[in-house]
Amino acid sequence: MNTSHVRRIVIAGGGTAGWMAAAALSRTLGRVASVTLIESKQIGTVGVGESTIPPLALFNRLMKIPEAEFMRETQATFKLGIEFHNWKEDGDVYFHSFGETGKDHWSAGFQHFWLHGQQNGHTQSFDDYCYELVAAYERRFSAHPDHRMSYAYQLDATRYAGYLRKLAEEEGTTRVEGKIAKVDLNPETGHIASLSLEDGQTVEGDLFIDCTGFRALLIEGALHAGFDDWTHWLPCDRAIAVQTTSDGPPVPYTKAIAHDAGWQWRIPLQHRTGNGLVYCSAYLDQDAAEERLMGNLPGETITKPNFLRFTTGVRRKQWFRNCIAVGLSGGFMEPLESTSIHLIQRNILRLIRMLPAGEISDRDIAEFNDQAMEDMVQIRDFLILHYKATDRRDSPFWRQCAAMEIPDSLDQKIELFRETGRVFRRHEELFAESSWLQVMMGQGIMPKSYHPIAAKLDKRELDVFLRTIRERIQHEVSRLPLHEEFVKEYCGAE
Ligand code: FAD
């Protein structure tokens, strides 16, 4: 496609991806292009995807969604990070928070000063210097701007899609119920011309957004854009999800509990808890996985188990001809760091930026694909870190993870940190230095040295520097309400 006018956008699929795309595109491009979404009640959605990361707040702001209403509608809680159990070794716990740790000097990150402290008799944990992390463990939270917390949400995925549907339809999106039976290609250009539904309807368009989930009906089924399999780095390929009643007030964080062939999630919402077991089918069969999950649940089950299969990897081209993959159709990298909804948001916002007045160039497509691939590769490396950097050797799964070859990009990051204590964020990488530090140290990688500037502080200066940060955090956290009380008041819940 050299140039073409985009006046009719057709979204295939109405899960979280489809309705996020419909809501955002109709709100921002409503006058430029019509938006039609086709979904099939008969097929349904994947039904998971409840833990998010902070940029979702930006998406909601762009959509002019009032936060309290969003929280009420999706029965959401606030999330300050993820607590990882049994990852470094069985029984070990660490926390990856959305906050920054300590206070950086212009020449060196805080970790260098903390490491200098450790060599000089300080015993306080690195965690004590992170506001969001300390607050999470004390179950305290506030969304008030004065409290300056970095946070995300834990939400009910089905309610979120329903809420976005309402917004999208208000903004002019046309919803078509039906099952897509055939993708009709233009024989000359190879572009998608229309989608034919089982009931005989035909929906024509200029640009098609594939939100059909793992089926990838358009981008792969019809256009064969290709798929890079990353299972050799991220070997989990199955999940079982089940919802339970709450077992107490919701904590402001998600739990990721490793087991001998994968891990289990626990996501507390206002009205229930989302649970699931992610595992590698080469080492655990479905019956054993189900038994393990059902034997490790915090409350009473309220749904039947939802069995899911996936192949970790990425669609080689997220934008191919006149079709863009958004959501699971574009690839999936397991939910360990809750990055999928974020990738949906990235592709939607990228598309909006690259769809000015209707003309699309091949250079836009190439740029889009490069940027999307960079996002995926950076997240991939961060996820692999959790599996590779472990002392666990207690099962064939963990022995395989510890022995695997990792991408050079990740190896460079780990070894630089191990040798020098330094870590750098490149380009627009999603996970900043603070995330890498918390996870690298949480997984047991400790630097052999630190920046010499840290040693310039004498003992007294260092004591004051470190104590001041800890005391400030303690003071700020003590002023926060309990998370459950804040949620109740904020949402006006009973
Ligand atoms: P789906 O929800 O599968 O929607 C596909 C849509 O396409 C449906 O409406 C379906 O009806 C429609 N469709 C398909 N075929 C046809 C057809 N022939 N005709 C008409 N319609 C059709 N993400 C996070 O950010 N955080 C998490 O904590 C998280 N946890 C996850 C856990 C697991 C085990 C898995 C597998 C995923 C998780 N994700 C998570 C990812 C998240 O669930 C998805 O990114 C998100 O739900 C978007 O899915 P989707 O809309 O692309 O696909």
mmCIF file with all atom_site columns, N, CA and C and ligand atoms in Angstrom, residues 12-18 38-41 43-52 157 178-181 211-215 217 239-241 265 267 278 308 310 326-329 332 335 338-342 344, ligand 1:
data_model
loop_
_atom_site.group_PDB
_atom_site.id
_atom_site.type_symbol
_atom_site.label_atom_id
_atom_site.label_alt_id
_atom_site.label_comp_id
_atom_site.label_asym_id
_atom_site.label_entity_id
_atom_site.label_seq_id
_atom_site.pdbx_PDB_ins_code
_atom_site.Cartn_x
_atom_site.Cartn_y
_atom_site.Cartn_z
_atom_site.occupancy
_atom_site.B_iso_or_equiv
_atom_site.pdbx_formal_charge
_atom_site.auth_seq_id
_atom_site.auth_comp_id
_atom_site.auth_asym_id
_atom_site.auth_atom_id
_atom_site.pdbx_PDB_model_num
ATOM   1   N N   . ALA A 1 12  ? -12.236 -6.237  14.212 1.00 0.00 ? 12  ALA A N   1
ATOM   2   C CA  . ALA A 1 12  ? -12.754 -7.605  14.320 1.00 0.00 ? 12  ALA A CA  1
ATOM   3   C C   . ALA A 1 12  ? -12.465 -8.102  15.722 1.00 0.00 ? 12  ALA A C   1
ATOM   4   N N   . GLY A 1 13  ? -13.503 -8.317  16.531 1.00 0.00 ? 13  GLY A N   1
ATOM   5   C CA  . GLY A 1 13  ? -13.315 -8.822  17.889 1.00 0.00 ? 13  GLY A CA  1
ATOM   6   C C   . GLY A 1 13  ? -13.630 -7.782  18.939 1.00 0.00 ? 13  GLY A C   1
ATOM   7   N N   . GLY A 1 14  ? -14.287 -8.239  20.007 1.00 0.00 ? 14  GLY A N   1
ATOM   8   C CA  . GLY A 1 14  ? -14.726 -7.299  21.044 1.00 0.00 ? 14  GLY A CA  1
ATOM   9   C C   . GLY A 1 14  ? -14.314 -7.714  22.441 1.00 0.00 ? 14  GLY A C   1
ATOM   10  N N   . GLY A 1 15  ? -13.072 -8.126  22.605 1.00 0.00 ? 15  GLY A N   1
ATOM   11  C CA  . GLY A 1 15  ? -12.535 -8.341  23.957 1.00 0.00 ? 15  GLY A CA  1
ATOM   12  C C   . GLY A 1 15  ? -11.987 -7.007  24.462 1.00 0.00 ? 15  GLY A C   1
ATOM   13  N N   . THR A 1 16  ? -11.071 -7.079  25.422 1.00 0.00 ? 16  THR A N   1
ATOM   14  C CA  . THR A 1 16  ? -10.457 -5.847  25.946 1.00 0.00 ? 16  THR A CA  1
ATOM   15  C C   . THR A 1 16  ? -9.804  -5.074  24.807 1.00 0.00 ? 16  THR A C   1
ATOM   16  N N   . ALA A 1 17  ? -9.119  -5.784  23.907 1.00 0.00 ? 17  ALA A N   1
ATOM   17  C CA  . ALA A 1 17  ? -8.418  -5.103  22.810 1.00 0.00 ? 17  ALA A CA  1
ATOM   18  C C   . ALA A 1 17  ? -9.408  -4.406  21.880 1.00 0.00 ? 17  ALA A C   1
ATOM   19  N N   . GLY A 1 18  ? -10.439 -5.123  21.466 1.00 0.00 ? 18  GLY A N   1
ATOM   20  C CA  . GLY A 1 18  ? -11.396 -4.562  20.521 1.00 0.00 ? 18  GLY A CA  1
ATOM   21  C C   . GLY A 1 18  ? -12.086 -3.332  21.074 1.00 0.00 ? 18  GLY A C   1
ATOM   22  N N   . ILE A 1 38  ? -17.057 -5.808  15.091 1.00 0.00 ? 38  ILE A N   1
ATOM   23  C CA  . ILE A 1 38  ? -17.799 -7.064  14.950 1.00 0.00 ? 38  ILE A CA  1
ATOM   24  C C   . ILE A 1 38  ? -17.368 -7.990  16.079 1.00 0.00 ? 38  ILE A C   1
ATOM   25  N N   . GLU A 1 39  ? -18.315 -8.541  16.795 1.00 0.00 ? 39  GLU A N   1
ATOM   26  C CA  . GLU A 1 39  ? -17.948 -9.527  17.822 1.00 0.00 ? 39  GLU A CA  1
ATOM   27  C C   . GLU A 1 39  ? -18.976 -10.639 17.869 1.00 0.00 ? 39  GLU A C   1
ATOM   28  N N   . SER A 1 40  ? -18.544 -11.751 18.423 1.00 0.00 ? 40  SER A N   1
ATOM   29  C CA  . SER A 1 40  ? -19.425 -12.909 18.463 1.00 0.00 ? 40  SER A CA  1
ATOM   30  C C   . SER A 1 40  ? -19.631 -13.363 19.897 1.00 0.00 ? 40  SER A C   1
ATOM   31  N N   . LYS A 1 41  ? -20.874 -13.240 20.374 1.00 0.00 ? 41  LYS A N   1
ATOM   32  C CA  . LYS A 1 41  ? -21.193 -13.704 21.741 1.00 0.00 ? 41  LYS A CA  1
ATOM   33  C C   . LYS A 1 41  ? -20.924 -15.190 21.854 1.00 0.00 ? 41  LYS A C   1
ATOM   34  N N   . ILE A 1 43  ? -18.613 -16.955 20.516 1.00 0.00 ? 43  ILE A N   1
ATOM   35  C CA  . ILE A 1 43  ? -17.194 -17.279 20.745 1.00 0.00 ? 43  ILE A CA  1
ATOM   36  C C   . ILE A 1 43  ? -16.740 -16.760 22.111 1.00 0.00 ? 43  ILE A C   1
ATOM   37  N N   . GLY A 1 44  ? -17.151 -15.557 22.469 1.00 0.00 ? 44  GLY A N   1
ATOM   38  C CA  . GLY A 1 44  ? -16.771 -14.992 23.770 1.00 0.00 ? 44  GLY A CA  1
ATOM   39  C C   . GLY A 1 44  ? -15.345 -14.478 23.776 1.00 0.00 ? 44  GLY A C   1
ATOM   40  N N   . THR A 1 45  ? -14.889 -14.057 24.952 1.00 0.00 ? 45  THR A N   1
ATOM   41  C CA  . THR A 1 45  ? -13.547 -13.476 25.071 1.00 0.00 ? 45  THR A CA  1
ATOM   42  C C   . THR A 1 45  ? -12.671 -14.419 25.894 1.00 0.00 ? 45  THR A C   1
ATOM   43  N N   . VAL A 1 46  ? -11.396 -14.068 26.006 1.00 0.00 ? 46  VAL A N   1
ATOM   44  C CA  . VAL A 1 46  ? -10.448 -14.910 26.741 1.00 0.00 ? 46  VAL A CA  1
ATOM   45  C C   . VAL A 1 46  ? -10.780 -14.901 28.246 1.00 0.00 ? 46  VAL A C   1
ATOM   46  N N   . GLY A 1 47  ? -11.405 -13.814 28.712 1.00 0.00 ? 47  GLY A N   1
ATOM   47  C CA  . GLY A 1 47  ? -11.931 -13.777 30.084 1.00 0.00 ? 47  GLY A CA  1
ATOM   48  C C   . GLY A 1 47  ? -10.908 -13.584 31.185 1.00 0.00 ? 47  GLY A C   1
ATOM   49  N N   . VAL A 1 48  ? -9.674  -13.226 30.851 1.00 0.00 ? 48  VAL A N   1
ATOM   50  C CA  . VAL A 1 48  ? -8.655  -12.932 31.868 1.00 0.00 ? 48  VAL A CA  1
ATOM   51  C C   . VAL A 1 48  ? -8.012  -11.584 31.511 1.00 0.00 ? 48  VAL A C   1
ATOM   52  N N   . GLY A 1 49  ? -6.995  -11.180 32.274 1.00 0.00 ? 49  GLY A N   1
ATOM   53  C CA  . GLY A 1 49  ? -6.321  -9.906  32.003 1.00 0.00 ? 49  GLY A CA  1
ATOM   54  C C   . GLY A 1 49  ? -6.795  -8.854  32.974 1.00 0.00 ? 49  GLY A C   1
ATOM   55  N N   . GLU A 1 50  ? -6.402  -9.006  34.243 1.00 0.00 ? 50  GLU A N   1
ATOM   56  C CA  . GLU A 1 50  ? -6.987  -8.161  35.287 1.00 0.00 ? 50  GLU A CA  1
ATOM   57  C C   . GLU A 1 50  ? -5.973  -7.316  36.034 1.00 0.00 ? 50  GLU A C   1
ATOM   58  N N   . SER A 1 51  ? -4.696  -7.584  35.808 1.00 0.00 ? 51  SER A N   1
ATOM   59  C CA  . SER A 1 51  ? -3.674  -6.837  36.522 1.00 0.00 ? 51  SER A CA  1
ATOM   60  C C   . SER A 1 51  ? -3.004  -5.911  35.500 1.00 0.00 ? 51  SER A C   1
ATOM   61  N N   . THR A 1 52  ? -2.805  -4.661  35.859 1.00 0.00 ? 52  THR A N   1
ATOM   62  C CA  . THR A 1 52  ? -2.308  -3.696  34.860 1.00 0.00 ? 52  THR A CA  1
ATOM   63  C C   . THR A 1 52  ? -1.062  -2.982  35.380 1.00 0.00 ? 52  THR A C   1
ATOM   64  N N   . ALA A 1 157 ? -11.922 -7.797  34.025 1.00 0.00 ? 157 ALA A N   1
ATOM   65  C CA  . ALA A 1 157 ? -11.718 -7.618  32.580 1.00 0.00 ? 157 ALA A CA  1
ATOM   66  C C   . ALA A 1 157 ? -13.044 -7.577  31.822 1.00 0.00 ? 157 ALA A C   1
ATOM   67  N N   . GLY A 1 178 ? -22.074 -11.065 15.332 1.00 0.00 ? 178 GLY A N   1
ATOM   68  C CA  . GLY A 1 178 ? -22.000 -12.124 14.331 1.00 0.00 ? 178 GLY A CA  1
ATOM   69  C C   . GLY A 1 178 ? -20.638 -12.767 14.288 1.00 0.00 ? 178 GLY A C   1
ATOM   70  N N   . LYS A 1 179 ? -20.607 -13.935 13.669 1.00 0.00 ? 179 LYS A N   1
ATOM   71  C CA  . LYS A 1 179 ? -19.352 -14.673 13.584 1.00 0.00 ? 179 LYS A CA  1
ATOM   72  C C   . LYS A 1 179 ? -18.736 -14.462 12.206 1.00 0.00 ? 179 LYS A C   1
ATOM   73  N N   . ILE A 1 180 ? -17.490 -14.034 12.202 1.00 0.00 ? 180 ILE A N   1
ATOM   74  C CA  . ILE A 1 180 ? -16.804 -13.832 10.916 1.00 0.00 ? 180 ILE A CA  1
ATOM   75  C C   . ILE A 1 180 ? -16.505 -15.204 10.321 1.00 0.00 ? 180 ILE A C   1
ATOM   76  N N   . ALA A 1 181 ? -17.028 -15.442 9.104  1.00 0.00 ? 181 ALA A N   1
ATOM   77  C CA  . ALA A 1 181 ? -16.831 -16.751 8.479  1.00 0.00 ? 181 ALA A CA  1
ATOM   78  C C   . ALA A 1 181 ? -15.713 -16.695 7.449  1.00 0.00 ? 181 ALA A C   1
ATOM   79  N N   . CYS A 1 211 ? -8.591  -7.862  16.311 1.00 0.00 ? 211 CYS A N   1
ATOM   80  C CA  . CYS A 1 211 ? -8.668  -8.042  17.772 1.00 0.00 ? 211 CYS A CA  1
ATOM   81  C C   . CYS A 1 211 ? -9.345  -9.367  18.067 1.00 0.00 ? 211 CYS A C   1
ATOM   82  N N   . THR A 1 212 ? -9.089  -10.368 17.225 1.00 0.00 ? 212 THR A N   1
ATOM   83  C CA  . THR A 1 212 ? -9.755  -11.662 17.394 1.00 0.00 ? 212 THR A CA  1
ATOM   84  C C   . THR A 1 212 ? -9.013  -12.584 18.362 1.00 0.00 ? 212 THR A C   1
ATOM   85  N N   . GLY A 1 213 ? -8.101  -12.025 19.137 1.00 0.00 ? 213 GLY A N   1
ATOM   86  C CA  . GLY A 1 213 ? -7.434  -12.821 20.167 1.00 0.00 ? 213 GLY A CA  1
ATOM   87  C C   . GLY A 1 213 ? -6.457  -13.821 19.571 1.00 0.00 ? 213 GLY A C   1
ATOM   88  N N   . PHE A 1 214 ? -6.266  -14.931 20.284 1.00 0.00 ? 214 PHE A N   1
ATOM   89  C CA  . PHE A 1 214 ? -5.289  -15.936 19.841 1.00 0.00 ? 214 PHE A CA  1
ATOM   90  C C   . PHE A 1 214 ? -5.608  -16.459 18.434 1.00 0.00 ? 214 PHE A C   1
ATOM   91  N N   . ARG A 1 215 ? -6.866  -16.354 18.008 1.00 0.00 ? 215 ARG A N   1
ATOM   92  C CA  . ARG A 1 215 ? -7.224  -16.859 16.665 1.00 0.00 ? 215 ARG A CA  1
ATOM   93  C C   . ARG A 1 215 ? -6.497  -16.085 15.561 1.00 0.00 ? 215 ARG A C   1
ATOM   94  N N   . LEU A 1 217 ? -7.430  -14.130 13.294 1.00 0.00 ? 217 LEU A N   1
ATOM   95  C CA  . LEU A 1 217 ? -8.165  -14.514 12.090 1.00 0.00 ? 217 LEU A CA  1
ATOM   96  C C   . LEU A 1 217 ? -7.755  -13.728 10.829 1.00 0.00 ? 217 LEU A C   1
ATOM   97  N N   . ALA A 1 239 ? -2.477  -22.087 30.893 1.00 0.00 ? 239 ALA A N   1
ATOM   98  C CA  . ALA A 1 239 ? -2.933  -21.430 32.128 1.00 0.00 ? 239 ALA A CA  1
ATOM   99  C C   . ALA A 1 239 ? -4.314  -21.956 32.468 1.00 0.00 ? 239 ALA A C   1
ATOM   100 N N   . ILE A 1 240 ? -4.624  -21.909 33.742 1.00 0.00 ? 240 ILE A N   1
ATOM   101 C CA  . ILE A 1 240 ? -5.985  -22.204 34.203 1.00 0.00 ? 240 ILE A CA  1
ATOM   102 C C   . ILE A 1 240 ? -6.380  -21.027 35.083 1.00 0.00 ? 240 ILE A C   1
ATOM   103 N N   . ALA A 1 241 ? -7.542  -20.444 34.812 1.00 0.00 ? 241 ALA A N   1
ATOM   104 C CA  . ALA A 1 241 ? -7.991  -19.293 35.602 1.00 0.00 ? 241 ALA A CA  1
ATOM   105 C C   . ALA A 1 241 ? -9.278  -19.647 36.328 1.00 0.00 ? 241 ALA A C   1
ATOM   106 N N   . TRP A 1 265 ? -1.056  -16.768 39.949 1.00 0.00 ? 265 TRP A N   1
ATOM   107 C CA  . TRP A 1 265 ? -1.364  -15.360 40.248 1.00 0.00 ? 265 TRP A CA  1
ATOM   108 C C   . TRP A 1 265 ? -2.535  -15.233 41.211 1.00 0.00 ? 265 TRP A C   1
ATOM   109 N N   . ILE A 1 267 ? -5.052  -11.924 42.177 1.00 0.00 ? 267 ILE A N   1
ATOM   110 C CA  . ILE A 1 267 ? -5.352  -10.510 41.899 1.00 0.00 ? 267 ILE A CA  1
ATOM   111 C C   . ILE A 1 267 ? -6.614  -10.118 42.678 1.00 0.00 ? 267 ILE A C   1
ATOM   112 N N   . VAL A 1 278 ? -0.158  -20.559 35.848 1.00 0.00 ? 278 VAL A N   1
ATOM   113 C CA  . VAL A 1 278 ? 0.537   -20.530 34.559 1.00 0.00 ? 278 VAL A CA  1
ATOM   114 C C   . VAL A 1 278 ? 1.569   -21.650 34.632 1.00 0.00 ? 278 VAL A C   1
ATOM   115 N N   . LEU A 1 308 ? -6.636  -22.403 29.341 1.00 0.00 ? 308 LEU A N   1
ATOM   116 C CA  . LEU A 1 308 ? -6.105  -21.591 28.241 1.00 0.00 ? 308 LEU A CA  1
ATOM   117 C C   . LEU A 1 308 ? -4.780  -22.165 27.746 1.00 0.00 ? 308 LEU A C   1
ATOM   118 N N   . PHE A 1 310 ? -1.459  -21.190 25.111 1.00 0.00 ? 310 PHE A N   1
ATOM   119 C CA  . PHE A 1 310 ? -0.859  -20.096 24.346 1.00 0.00 ? 310 PHE A CA  1
ATOM   120 C C   . PHE A 1 310 ? 0.561   -20.457 23.923 1.00 0.00 ? 310 PHE A C   1
ATOM   121 N N   . VAL A 1 326 ? -3.992  -5.933  17.176 1.00 0.00 ? 326 VAL A N   1
ATOM   122 C CA  . VAL A 1 326 ? -4.015  -5.297  18.501 1.00 0.00 ? 326 VAL A CA  1
ATOM   123 C C   . VAL A 1 326 ? -4.494  -6.351  19.493 1.00 0.00 ? 326 VAL A C   1
ATOM   124 N N   . GLY A 1 327 ? -3.732  -6.540  20.557 1.00 0.00 ? 327 GLY A N   1
ATOM   125 C CA  . GLY A 1 327 ? -4.119  -7.537  21.563 1.00 0.00 ? 327 GLY A CA  1
ATOM   126 C C   . GLY A 1 327 ? -3.459  -8.874  21.296 1.00 0.00 ? 327 GLY A C   1
ATOM   127 N N   . LEU A 1 328 ? -4.107  -9.929  21.707 1.00 0.00 ? 328 LEU A N   1
ATOM   128 C CA  . LEU A 1 328 ? -3.503  -11.264 21.638 1.00 0.00 ? 328 LEU A CA  1
ATOM   129 C C   . LEU A 1 328 ? -3.212  -11.695 20.209 1.00 0.00 ? 328 LEU A C   1
ATOM   130 N N   . SER A 1 329 ? -3.896  -11.126 19.236 1.00 0.00 ? 329 SER A N   1
ATOM   131 C CA  . SER A 1 329 ? -3.622  -11.467 17.830 1.00 0.00 ? 329 SER A CA  1
ATOM   132 C C   . SER A 1 329 ? -2.205  -11.030 17.420 1.00 0.00 ? 329 SER A C   1
ATOM   133 N N   . PHE A 1 332 ? 1.809   -12.789 22.408 1.00 0.00 ? 332 PHE A N   1
ATOM   134 C CA  . PHE A 1 332 ? 1.534   -12.877 23.846 1.00 0.00 ? 332 PHE A CA  1
ATOM   135 C C   . PHE A 1 332 ? 2.782   -13.349 24.560 1.00 0.00 ? 332 PHE A C   1
ATOM   136 N N   . PRO A 1 335 ? 1.553   -13.524 31.434 1.00 0.00 ? 335 PRO A N   1
ATOM   137 C CA  . PRO A 1 335 ? 1.116   -12.345 32.196 1.00 0.00 ? 335 PRO A CA  1
ATOM   138 C C   . PRO A 1 335 ? 1.966   -11.960 33.408 1.00 0.00 ? 335 PRO A C   1
ATOM   139 N N   . SER A 1 338 ? 2.186   -8.299  33.817 1.00 0.00 ? 338 SER A N   1
ATOM   140 C CA  . SER A 1 338 ? 0.919   -7.623  33.467 1.00 0.00 ? 338 SER A CA  1
ATOM   141 C C   . SER A 1 338 ? 1.089   -6.623  32.314 1.00 0.00 ? 338 SER A C   1
ATOM   142 N N   . THR A 1 339 ? 1.716   -7.055  31.244 1.00 0.00 ? 339 THR A N   1
ATOM   143 C CA  . THR A 1 339 ? 2.083   -6.110  30.187 1.00 0.00 ? 339 THR A CA  1
ATOM   144 C C   . THR A 1 339 ? 1.168   -6.146  28.951 1.00 0.00 ? 339 THR A C   1
ATOM   145 N N   . SER A 1 340 ? 0.244   -7.100  28.876 1.00 0.00 ? 340 SER A N   1
ATOM   146 C CA  . SER A 1 340 ? -0.532  -7.260  27.633 1.00 0.00 ? 340 SER A CA  1
ATOM   147 C C   . SER A 1 340 ? -1.469  -6.096  27.342 1.00 0.00 ? 340 SER A C   1
ATOM   148 N N   . ILE A 1 341 ? -2.209  -5.667  28.366 1.00 0.00 ? 341 ILE A N   1
ATOM   149 C CA  . ILE A 1 341 ? -3.142  -4.553  28.129 1.00 0.00 ? 341 ILE A CA  1
ATOM   150 C C   . ILE A 1 341 ? -2.339  -3.303  27.755 1.00 0.00 ? 341 ILE A C   1
ATOM   151 N N   . HIS A 1 342 ? -1.169  -3.186  28.347 1.00 0.00 ? 342 HIS A N   1
ATOM   152 C CA  . HIS A 1 342 ? -0.307  -2.053  27.994 1.00 0.00 ? 342 HIS A CA  1
ATOM   153 C C   . HIS A 1 342 ? 0.081   -2.098  26.508 1.00 0.00 ? 342 HIS A C   1
ATOM   154 N N   . ILE A 1 344 ? -1.617  -3.386  24.137 1.00 0.00 ? 344 ILE A N   1
ATOM   155 C CA  . ILE A 1 344 ? -2.823  -3.008  23.381 1.00 0.00 ? 344 ILE A CA  1
ATOM   156 C C   . ILE A 1 344 ? -2.862  -1.482  23.267 1.00 0.00 ? 344 ILE A C   1
HETATM 157 P P1  . FAD B 2 .   ? -10.099 -11.922 23.391 1.00 0.00 ? 1   FAD B P1  1
HETATM 158 O O1  . FAD B 2 .   ? -10.498 -11.517 24.768 1.00 0.00 ? 1   FAD B O1  1
HETATM 159 O O2  . FAD B 2 .   ? -9.886  -13.365 23.113 1.00 0.00 ? 1   FAD B O2  1
HETATM 160 O O3  . FAD B 2 .   ? -11.151 -11.332 22.378 1.00 0.00 ? 1   FAD B O3  1
HETATM 161 C C1  . FAD B 2 .   ? -11.277 -11.823 21.069 1.00 0.00 ? 1   FAD B C1  1
HETATM 162 C C2  . FAD B 2 .   ? -12.560 -11.291 20.480 1.00 0.00 ? 1   FAD B C2  1
HETATM 163 O O4  . FAD B 2 .   ? -12.629 -11.694 19.119 1.00 0.00 ? 1   FAD B O4  1
HETATM 164 C C3  . FAD B 2 .   ? -13.822 -11.803 21.161 1.00 0.00 ? 1   FAD B C3  1
HETATM 165 O O5  . FAD B 2 .   ? -14.783 -10.794 21.222 1.00 0.00 ? 1   FAD B O5  1
HETATM 166 C C4  . FAD B 2 .   ? -14.299 -12.895 20.201 1.00 0.00 ? 1   FAD B C4  1
HETATM 167 O O6  . FAD B 2 .   ? -15.670 -13.100 20.278 1.00 0.00 ? 1   FAD B O6  1
HETATM 168 C C5  . FAD B 2 .   ? -13.894 -12.262 18.884 1.00 0.00 ? 1   FAD B C5  1
HETATM 169 N N1  . FAD B 2 .   ? -13.791 -13.225 17.799 1.00 0.00 ? 1   FAD B N1  1
HETATM 170 C C6  . FAD B 2 .   ? -12.875 -14.202 17.627 1.00 0.00 ? 1   FAD B C6  1
HETATM 171 N N2  . FAD B 2 .   ? -13.138 -14.893 16.491 1.00 0.00 ? 1   FAD B N2  1
HETATM 172 C C7  . FAD B 2 .   ? -14.232 -14.314 15.937 1.00 0.00 ? 1   FAD B C7  1
HETATM 173 C C8  . FAD B 2 .   ? -15.005 -14.573 14.782 1.00 0.00 ? 1   FAD B C8  1
HETATM 174 N N3  . FAD B 2 .   ? -14.724 -15.583 13.961 1.00 0.00 ? 1   FAD B N3  1
HETATM 175 N N4  . FAD B 2 .   ? -16.059 -13.782 14.537 1.00 0.00 ? 1   FAD B N4  1
HETATM 176 C C9  . FAD B 2 .   ? -16.394 -12.755 15.353 1.00 0.00 ? 1   FAD B C9  1
HETATM 177 N N5  . FAD B 2 .   ? -15.702 -12.472 16.467 1.00 0.00 ? 1   FAD B N5  1
HETATM 178 C C10 . FAD B 2 .   ? -14.647 -13.245 16.760 1.00 0.00 ? 1   FAD B C10 1
HETATM 179 N N6  . FAD B 2 .   ? -3.043  -8.961  30.373 1.00 0.00 ? 1   FAD B N6  1
HETATM 180 C C11 . FAD B 2 .   ? -2.761  -8.017  31.286 1.00 0.00 ? 1   FAD B C11 1
HETATM 181 O O7  . FAD B 2 .   ? -2.512  -6.864  30.934 1.00 0.00 ? 1   FAD B O7  1
HETATM 182 N N7  . FAD B 2 .   ? -2.749  -8.337  32.608 1.00 0.00 ? 1   FAD B N7  1
HETATM 183 C C12 . FAD B 2 .   ? -2.955  -9.597  33.066 1.00 0.00 ? 1   FAD B C12 1
HETATM 184 O O8  . FAD B 2 .   ? -2.957  -9.840  34.266 1.00 0.00 ? 1   FAD B O8  1
HETATM 185 C C13 . FAD B 2 .   ? -3.185  -10.615 32.103 1.00 0.00 ? 1   FAD B C13 1
HETATM 186 N N8  . FAD B 2 .   ? -3.368  -11.901 32.476 1.00 0.00 ? 1   FAD B N8  1
HETATM 187 C C14 . FAD B 2 .   ? -3.536  -12.862 31.510 1.00 0.00 ? 1   FAD B C14 1
HETATM 188 C C15 . FAD B 2 .   ? -3.555  -14.210 31.867 1.00 0.00 ? 1   FAD B C15 1
HETATM 189 C C16 . FAD B 2 .   ? -3.649  -15.190 30.884 1.00 0.00 ? 1   FAD B C16 1
HETATM 190 C C17 . FAD B 2 .   ? -3.621  -16.635 31.271 1.00 0.00 ? 1   FAD B C17 1
HETATM 191 C C18 . FAD B 2 .   ? -3.777  -14.832 29.527 1.00 0.00 ? 1   FAD B C18 1
HETATM 192 C C19 . FAD B 2 .   ? -3.921  -15.872 28.462 1.00 0.00 ? 1   FAD B C19 1
HETATM 193 C C20 . FAD B 2 .   ? -3.775  -13.492 29.176 1.00 0.00 ? 1   FAD B C20 1
HETATM 194 C C21 . FAD B 2 .   ? -3.620  -12.505 30.153 1.00 0.00 ? 1   FAD B C21 1
HETATM 195 N N9  . FAD B 2 .   ? -3.529  -11.171 29.801 1.00 0.00 ? 1   FAD B N9  1
HETATM 196 C C22 . FAD B 2 .   ? -3.246  -10.228 30.741 1.00 0.00 ? 1   FAD B C22 1
HETATM 197 C C23 . FAD B 2 .   ? -3.745  -10.756 28.432 1.00 0.00 ? 1   FAD B C23 1
HETATM 198 C C24 . FAD B 2 .   ? -5.152  -10.187 28.304 1.00 0.00 ? 1   FAD B C24 1
HETATM 199 O O9  . FAD B 2 .   ? -6.100  -11.153 28.732 1.00 0.00 ? 1   FAD B O9  1
HETATM 200 C C25 . FAD B 2 .   ? -5.429  -9.807  26.860 1.00 0.00 ? 1   FAD B C25 1
HETATM 201 O O10 . FAD B 2 .   ? -4.393  -8.994  26.388 1.00 0.00 ? 1   FAD B O10 1
HETATM 202 C C26 . FAD B 2 .   ? -6.709  -9.033  26.753 1.00 0.00 ? 1   FAD B C26 1
HETATM 203 O O11 . FAD B 2 .   ? -7.773  -9.709  27.373 1.00 0.00 ? 1   FAD B O11 1
HETATM 204 C C27 . FAD B 2 .   ? -7.054  -8.788  25.315 1.00 0.00 ? 1   FAD B C27 1
HETATM 205 O O12 . FAD B 2 .   ? -7.514  -9.944  24.687 1.00 0.00 ? 1   FAD B O12 1
HETATM 206 P P2  . FAD B 2 .   ? -8.076  -9.772  23.229 1.00 0.00 ? 1   FAD B P2  1
HETATM 207 O O13 . FAD B 2 .   ? -9.147  -8.754  23.252 1.00 0.00 ? 1   FAD B O13 1
HETATM 208 O O14 . FAD B 2 .   ? -6.937  -9.593  22.307 1.00 0.00 ? 1   FAD B O14 1
HETATM 209 O O15 . FAD B 2 .   ? -8.688  -11.225 22.917 1.00 0.00 ? 1   FAD B O15 1
#
